[in-house]
PDB file of C-alpha atoms in Angstrom:
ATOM      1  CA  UNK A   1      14.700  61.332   0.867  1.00 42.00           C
ATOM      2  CA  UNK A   2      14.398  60.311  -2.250  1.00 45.00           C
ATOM      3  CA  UNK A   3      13.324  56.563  -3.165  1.00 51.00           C
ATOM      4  CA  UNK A   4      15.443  54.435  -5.486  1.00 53.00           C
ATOM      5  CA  UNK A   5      13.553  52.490  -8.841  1.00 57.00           C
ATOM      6  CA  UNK A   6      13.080  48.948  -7.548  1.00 56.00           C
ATOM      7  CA  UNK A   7      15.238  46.293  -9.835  1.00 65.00           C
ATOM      8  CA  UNK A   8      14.289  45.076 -12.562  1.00 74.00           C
ATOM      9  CA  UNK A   9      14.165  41.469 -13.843  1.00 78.00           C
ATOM     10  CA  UNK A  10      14.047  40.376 -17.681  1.00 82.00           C
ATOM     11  CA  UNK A  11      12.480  37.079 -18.763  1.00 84.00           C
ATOM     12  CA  UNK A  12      14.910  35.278 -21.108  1.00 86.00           C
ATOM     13  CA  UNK A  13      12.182  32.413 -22.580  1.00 87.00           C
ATOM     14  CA  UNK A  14      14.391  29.683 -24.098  1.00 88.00           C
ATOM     15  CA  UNK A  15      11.296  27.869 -26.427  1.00 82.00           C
ATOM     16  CA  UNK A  16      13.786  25.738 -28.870  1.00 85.00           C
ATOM     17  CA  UNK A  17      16.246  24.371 -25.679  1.00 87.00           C
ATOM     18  CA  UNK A  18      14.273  23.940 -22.956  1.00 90.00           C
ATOM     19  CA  UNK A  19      10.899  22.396 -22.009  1.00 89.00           C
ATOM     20  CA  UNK A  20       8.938  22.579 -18.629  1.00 86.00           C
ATOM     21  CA  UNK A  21       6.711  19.764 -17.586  1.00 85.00           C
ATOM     22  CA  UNK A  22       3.399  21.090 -19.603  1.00 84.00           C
ATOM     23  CA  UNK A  23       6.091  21.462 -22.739  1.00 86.00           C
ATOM     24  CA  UNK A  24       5.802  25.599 -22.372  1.00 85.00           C
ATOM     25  CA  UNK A  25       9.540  26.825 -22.349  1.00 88.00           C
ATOM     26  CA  UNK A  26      11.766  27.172 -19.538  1.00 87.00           C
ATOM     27  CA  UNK A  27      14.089  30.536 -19.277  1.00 86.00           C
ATOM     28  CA  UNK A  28      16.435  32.733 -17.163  1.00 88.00           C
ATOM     29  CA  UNK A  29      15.239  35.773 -15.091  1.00 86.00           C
ATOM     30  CA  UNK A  30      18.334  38.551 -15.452  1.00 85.00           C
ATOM     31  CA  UNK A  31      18.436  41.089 -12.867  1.00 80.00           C
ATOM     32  CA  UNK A  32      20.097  44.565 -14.417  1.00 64.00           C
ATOM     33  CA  UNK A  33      21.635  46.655 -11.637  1.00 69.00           C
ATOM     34  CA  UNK A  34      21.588  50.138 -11.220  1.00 65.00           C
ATOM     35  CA  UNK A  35      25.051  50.669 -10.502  1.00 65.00           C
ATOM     36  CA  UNK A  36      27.612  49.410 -12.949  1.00 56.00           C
ATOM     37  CA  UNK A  37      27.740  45.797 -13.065  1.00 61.00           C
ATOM     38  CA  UNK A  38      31.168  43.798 -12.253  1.00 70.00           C
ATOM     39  CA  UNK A  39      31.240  40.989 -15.083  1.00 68.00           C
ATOM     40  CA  UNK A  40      33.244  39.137 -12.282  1.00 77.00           C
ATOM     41  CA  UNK A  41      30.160  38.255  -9.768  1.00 81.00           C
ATOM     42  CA  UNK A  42      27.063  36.640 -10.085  1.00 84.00           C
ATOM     43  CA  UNK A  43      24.438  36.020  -7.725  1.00 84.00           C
ATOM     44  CA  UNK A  44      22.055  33.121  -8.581  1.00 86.00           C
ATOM     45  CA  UNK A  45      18.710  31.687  -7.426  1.00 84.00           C
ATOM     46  CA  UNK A  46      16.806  28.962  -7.627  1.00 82.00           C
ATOM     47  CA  UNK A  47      13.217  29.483  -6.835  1.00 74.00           C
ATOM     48  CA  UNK A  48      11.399  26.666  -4.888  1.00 70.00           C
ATOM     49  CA  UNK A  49       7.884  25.667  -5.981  1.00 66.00           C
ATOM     50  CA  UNK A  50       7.077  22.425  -4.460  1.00 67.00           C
ATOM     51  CA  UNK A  51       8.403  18.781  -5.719  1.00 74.00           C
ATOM     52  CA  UNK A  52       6.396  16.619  -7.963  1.00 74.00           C
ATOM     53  CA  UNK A  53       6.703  13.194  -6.184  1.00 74.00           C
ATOM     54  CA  UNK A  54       3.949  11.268  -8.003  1.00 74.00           C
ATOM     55  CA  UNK A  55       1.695  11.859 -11.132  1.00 71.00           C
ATOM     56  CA  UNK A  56      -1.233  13.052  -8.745  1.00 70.00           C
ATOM     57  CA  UNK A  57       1.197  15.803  -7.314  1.00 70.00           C
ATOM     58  CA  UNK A  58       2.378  17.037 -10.975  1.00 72.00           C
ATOM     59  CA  UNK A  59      -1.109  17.609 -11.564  1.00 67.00           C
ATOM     60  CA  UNK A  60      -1.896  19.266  -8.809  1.00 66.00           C
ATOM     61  CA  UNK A  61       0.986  21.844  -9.329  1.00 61.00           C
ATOM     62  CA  UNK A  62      -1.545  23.393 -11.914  1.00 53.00           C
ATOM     63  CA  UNK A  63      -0.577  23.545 -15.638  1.00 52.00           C
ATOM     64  CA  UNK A  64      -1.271  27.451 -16.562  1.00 40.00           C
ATOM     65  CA  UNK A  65      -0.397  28.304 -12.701  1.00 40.00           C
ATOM     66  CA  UNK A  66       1.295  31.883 -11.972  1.00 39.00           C
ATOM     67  CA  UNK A  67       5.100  31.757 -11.680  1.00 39.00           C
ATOM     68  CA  UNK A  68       5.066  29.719  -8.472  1.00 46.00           C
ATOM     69  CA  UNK A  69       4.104  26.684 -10.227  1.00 55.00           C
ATOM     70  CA  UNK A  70       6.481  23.792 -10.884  1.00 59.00           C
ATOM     71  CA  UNK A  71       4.783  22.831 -13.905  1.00 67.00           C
ATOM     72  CA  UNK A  72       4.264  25.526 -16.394  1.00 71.00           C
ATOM     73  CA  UNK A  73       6.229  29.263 -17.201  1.00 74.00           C
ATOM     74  CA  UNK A  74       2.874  30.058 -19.053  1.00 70.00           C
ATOM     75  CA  UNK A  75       2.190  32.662 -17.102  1.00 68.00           C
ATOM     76  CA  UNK A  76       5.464  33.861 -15.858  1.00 73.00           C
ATOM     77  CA  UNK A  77       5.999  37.815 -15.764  1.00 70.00           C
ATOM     78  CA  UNK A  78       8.542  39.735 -17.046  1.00 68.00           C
ATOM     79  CA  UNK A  79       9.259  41.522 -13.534  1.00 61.00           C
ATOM     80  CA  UNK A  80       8.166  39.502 -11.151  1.00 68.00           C
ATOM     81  CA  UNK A  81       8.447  39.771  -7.384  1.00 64.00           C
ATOM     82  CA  UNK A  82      11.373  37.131  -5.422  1.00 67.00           C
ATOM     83  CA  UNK A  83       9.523  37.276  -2.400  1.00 60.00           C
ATOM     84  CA  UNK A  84      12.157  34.992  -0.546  1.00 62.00           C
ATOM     85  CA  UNK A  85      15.318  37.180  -1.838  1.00 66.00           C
ATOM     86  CA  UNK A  86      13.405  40.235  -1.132  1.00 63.00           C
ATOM     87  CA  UNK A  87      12.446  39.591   2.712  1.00 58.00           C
ATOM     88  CA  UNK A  88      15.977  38.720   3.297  1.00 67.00           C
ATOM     89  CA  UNK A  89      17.168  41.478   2.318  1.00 71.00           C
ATOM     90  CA  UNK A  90      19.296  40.361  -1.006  1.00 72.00           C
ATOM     91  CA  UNK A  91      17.808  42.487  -3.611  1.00 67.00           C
ATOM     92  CA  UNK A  92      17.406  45.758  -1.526  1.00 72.00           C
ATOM     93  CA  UNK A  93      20.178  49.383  -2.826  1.00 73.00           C
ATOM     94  CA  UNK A  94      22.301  48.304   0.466  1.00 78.00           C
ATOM     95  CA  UNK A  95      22.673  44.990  -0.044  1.00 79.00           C
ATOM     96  CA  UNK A  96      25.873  43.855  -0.362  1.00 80.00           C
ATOM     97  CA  UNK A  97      24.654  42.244  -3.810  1.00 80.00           C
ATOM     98  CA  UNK A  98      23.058  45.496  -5.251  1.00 78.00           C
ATOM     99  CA  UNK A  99      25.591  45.538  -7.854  1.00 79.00           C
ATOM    100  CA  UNK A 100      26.027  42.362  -8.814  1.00 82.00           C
ATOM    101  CA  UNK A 101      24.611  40.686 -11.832  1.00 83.00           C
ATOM    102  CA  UNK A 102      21.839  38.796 -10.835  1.00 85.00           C
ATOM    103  CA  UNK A 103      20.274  35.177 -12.643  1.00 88.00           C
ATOM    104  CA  UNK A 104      16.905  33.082 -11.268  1.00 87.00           C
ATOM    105  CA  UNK A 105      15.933  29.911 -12.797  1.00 84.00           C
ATOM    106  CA  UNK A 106      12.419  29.382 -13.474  1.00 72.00           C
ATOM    107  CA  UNK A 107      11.614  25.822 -11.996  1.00 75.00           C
ATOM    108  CA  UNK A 108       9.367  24.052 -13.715  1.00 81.00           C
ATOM    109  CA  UNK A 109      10.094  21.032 -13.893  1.00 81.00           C
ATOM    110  CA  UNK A 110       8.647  19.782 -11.000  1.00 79.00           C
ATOM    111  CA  UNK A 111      12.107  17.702  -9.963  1.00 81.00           C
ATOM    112  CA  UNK A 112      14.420  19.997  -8.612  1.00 83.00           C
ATOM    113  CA  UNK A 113      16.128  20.229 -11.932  1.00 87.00           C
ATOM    114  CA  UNK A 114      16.945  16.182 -11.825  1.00 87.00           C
ATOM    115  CA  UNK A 115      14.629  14.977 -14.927  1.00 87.00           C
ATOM    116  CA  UNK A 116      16.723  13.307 -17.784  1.00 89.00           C
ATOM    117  CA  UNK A 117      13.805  11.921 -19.752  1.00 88.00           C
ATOM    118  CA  UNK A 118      14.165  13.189 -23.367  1.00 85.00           C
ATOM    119  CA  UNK A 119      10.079  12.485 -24.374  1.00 90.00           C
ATOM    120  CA  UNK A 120       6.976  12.818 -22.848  1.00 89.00           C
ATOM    121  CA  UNK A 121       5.002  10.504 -20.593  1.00 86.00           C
ATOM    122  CA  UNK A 122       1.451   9.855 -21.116  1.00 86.00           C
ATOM    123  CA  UNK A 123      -0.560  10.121 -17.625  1.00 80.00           C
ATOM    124  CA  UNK A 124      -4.362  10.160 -18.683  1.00 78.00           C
ATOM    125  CA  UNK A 125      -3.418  11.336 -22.294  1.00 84.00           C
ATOM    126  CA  UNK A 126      -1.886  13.982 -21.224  1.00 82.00           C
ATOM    127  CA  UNK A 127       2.022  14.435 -22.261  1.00 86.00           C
ATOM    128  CA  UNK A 128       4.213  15.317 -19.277  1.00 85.00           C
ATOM    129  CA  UNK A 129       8.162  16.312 -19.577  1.00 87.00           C
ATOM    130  CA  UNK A 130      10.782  15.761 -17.532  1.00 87.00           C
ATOM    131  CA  UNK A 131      13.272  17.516 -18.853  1.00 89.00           C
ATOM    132  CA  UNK A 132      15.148  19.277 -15.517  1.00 88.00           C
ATOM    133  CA  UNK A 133      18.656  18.525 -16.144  1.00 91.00           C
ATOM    134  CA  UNK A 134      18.773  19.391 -19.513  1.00 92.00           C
ATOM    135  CA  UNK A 135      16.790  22.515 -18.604  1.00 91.00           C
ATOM    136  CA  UNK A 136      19.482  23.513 -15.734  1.00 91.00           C
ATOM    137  CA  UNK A 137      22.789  22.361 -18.150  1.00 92.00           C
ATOM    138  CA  UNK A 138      20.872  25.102 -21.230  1.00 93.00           C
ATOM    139  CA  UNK A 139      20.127  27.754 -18.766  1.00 91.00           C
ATOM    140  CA  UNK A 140      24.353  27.663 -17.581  1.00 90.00           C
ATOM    141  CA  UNK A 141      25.460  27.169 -21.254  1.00 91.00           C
ATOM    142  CA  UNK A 142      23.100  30.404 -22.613  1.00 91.00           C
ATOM    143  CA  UNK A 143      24.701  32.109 -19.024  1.00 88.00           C
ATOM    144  CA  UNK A 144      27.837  31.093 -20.468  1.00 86.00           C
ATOM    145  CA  UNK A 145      27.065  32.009 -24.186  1.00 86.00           C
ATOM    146  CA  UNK A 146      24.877  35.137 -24.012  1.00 84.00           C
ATOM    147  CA  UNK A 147      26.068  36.877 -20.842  1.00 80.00           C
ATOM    148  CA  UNK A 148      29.773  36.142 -20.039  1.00 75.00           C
ATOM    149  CA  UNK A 149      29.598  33.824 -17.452  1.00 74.00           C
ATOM    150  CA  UNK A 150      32.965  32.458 -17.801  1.00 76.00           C
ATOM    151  CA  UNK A 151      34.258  35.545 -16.796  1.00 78.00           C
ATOM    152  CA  UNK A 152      32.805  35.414 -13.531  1.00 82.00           C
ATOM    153  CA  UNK A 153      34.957  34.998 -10.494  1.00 83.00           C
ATOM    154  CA  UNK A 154      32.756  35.000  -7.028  1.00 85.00           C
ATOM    155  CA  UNK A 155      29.228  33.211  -7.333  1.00 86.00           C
ATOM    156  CA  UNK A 156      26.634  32.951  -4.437  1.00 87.00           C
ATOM    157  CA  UNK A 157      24.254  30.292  -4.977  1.00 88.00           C
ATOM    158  CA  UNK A 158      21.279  30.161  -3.264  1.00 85.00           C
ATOM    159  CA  UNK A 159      17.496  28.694  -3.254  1.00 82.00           C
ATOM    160  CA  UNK A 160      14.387  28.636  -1.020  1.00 79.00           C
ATOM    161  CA  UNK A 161      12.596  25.401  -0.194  1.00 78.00           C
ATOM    162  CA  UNK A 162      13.197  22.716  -2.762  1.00 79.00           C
ATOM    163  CA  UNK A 163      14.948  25.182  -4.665  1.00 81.00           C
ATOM    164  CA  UNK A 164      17.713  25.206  -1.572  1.00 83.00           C
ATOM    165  CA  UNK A 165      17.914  21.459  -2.052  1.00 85.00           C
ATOM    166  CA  UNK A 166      18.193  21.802  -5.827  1.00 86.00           C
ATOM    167  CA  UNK A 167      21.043  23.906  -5.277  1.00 86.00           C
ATOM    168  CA  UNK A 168      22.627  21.469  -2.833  1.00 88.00           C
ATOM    169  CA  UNK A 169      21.901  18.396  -5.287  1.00 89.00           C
ATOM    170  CA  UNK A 170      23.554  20.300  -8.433  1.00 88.00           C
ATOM    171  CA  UNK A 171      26.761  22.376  -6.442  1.00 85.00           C
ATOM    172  CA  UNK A 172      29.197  20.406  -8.197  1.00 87.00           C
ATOM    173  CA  UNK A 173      28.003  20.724 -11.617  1.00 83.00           C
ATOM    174  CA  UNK A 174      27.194  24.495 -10.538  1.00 78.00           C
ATOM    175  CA  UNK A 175      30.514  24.591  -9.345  1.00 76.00           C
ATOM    176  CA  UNK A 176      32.051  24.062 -12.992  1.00 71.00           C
TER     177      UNK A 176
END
């Protein structure tokens, strides 16, 4: 039979809104469909990288680590590979989701998306940022802004390891 193209993702880098902890920029991952896409639904994903409990644990989430780092999108790709949402199935042509728009938030802020401090701290001279909330509230805004997302009408939400909880902690503001 013939094999479908995989999907595609695009990085959206957001360098003058948002800040990850090594101050590299945060950004949205689109996913463009194959099929026509129905403004109306969006499925969205927070990736889970690991929680940075303590200023020994930030450190050792790498600064410069490949996308599965919660410190740094330095060295994010532009297609990368959603391991979790592809071994369950989501992202494959029969999913039930094939043809939906599609948004992943690159974690890197080491929190879950729950940092509200607005400079740096110093650890050892080096500057870290905490900047998660204000990263997640930009991300939904550009959504919003850029791609329509006040016209859509059924939204699954979804995450894998701390980014399941991150989705749990932020529901109600996701829910807005």
């Amino acid at each position: 039979g013939s094999r479908q193209k995989p999907f595609s993702w695009r990085l959206n880098s957001l360098p003058q809104k948002t800040s990850c902890m090594d101050g590299s920029a945060g950004g949205v991952y689109l996913r463009v469909p194959h099929t026509p896409r129905n403004p109306k639904w969006l499925l969205l994903f927070v990736d889970g990288v690991g929680w940075c409990h303590h200023f020994s644990t930030c450190r050792a989430r790498g600064f410069g680590a490949p996308f599965h780092s919660s410190a740094s999108s330095s060295k994010w790709t532009n297609n990368p590979k959603f391991t979790h949402m592809t071994h369950a199935g989501l992202l494959s042509h029969n999913s039930p989701f094939s043809d939906w728009n599609a948004a992943a938030f690159g974690y890197c802020d080491g929190s879950a998306f729950l940092g509200i401090r607005q400079k740096a701290t110093l650890v050892g001279g080096k500057p870290y940022l905490f900047k998660g909330q204000h990263n997640l509230l930009t991300y939904l805004e550009w959504l919003q802004e850029e791609h329509g997302l006040q016209e859509v009408r059924e939204v699954v939400v979804m995450g894998f390891g701390y980014g399941a909880l991150a989705t749990l902690l932020h529901l109600p503001l996701l829910r807005q």
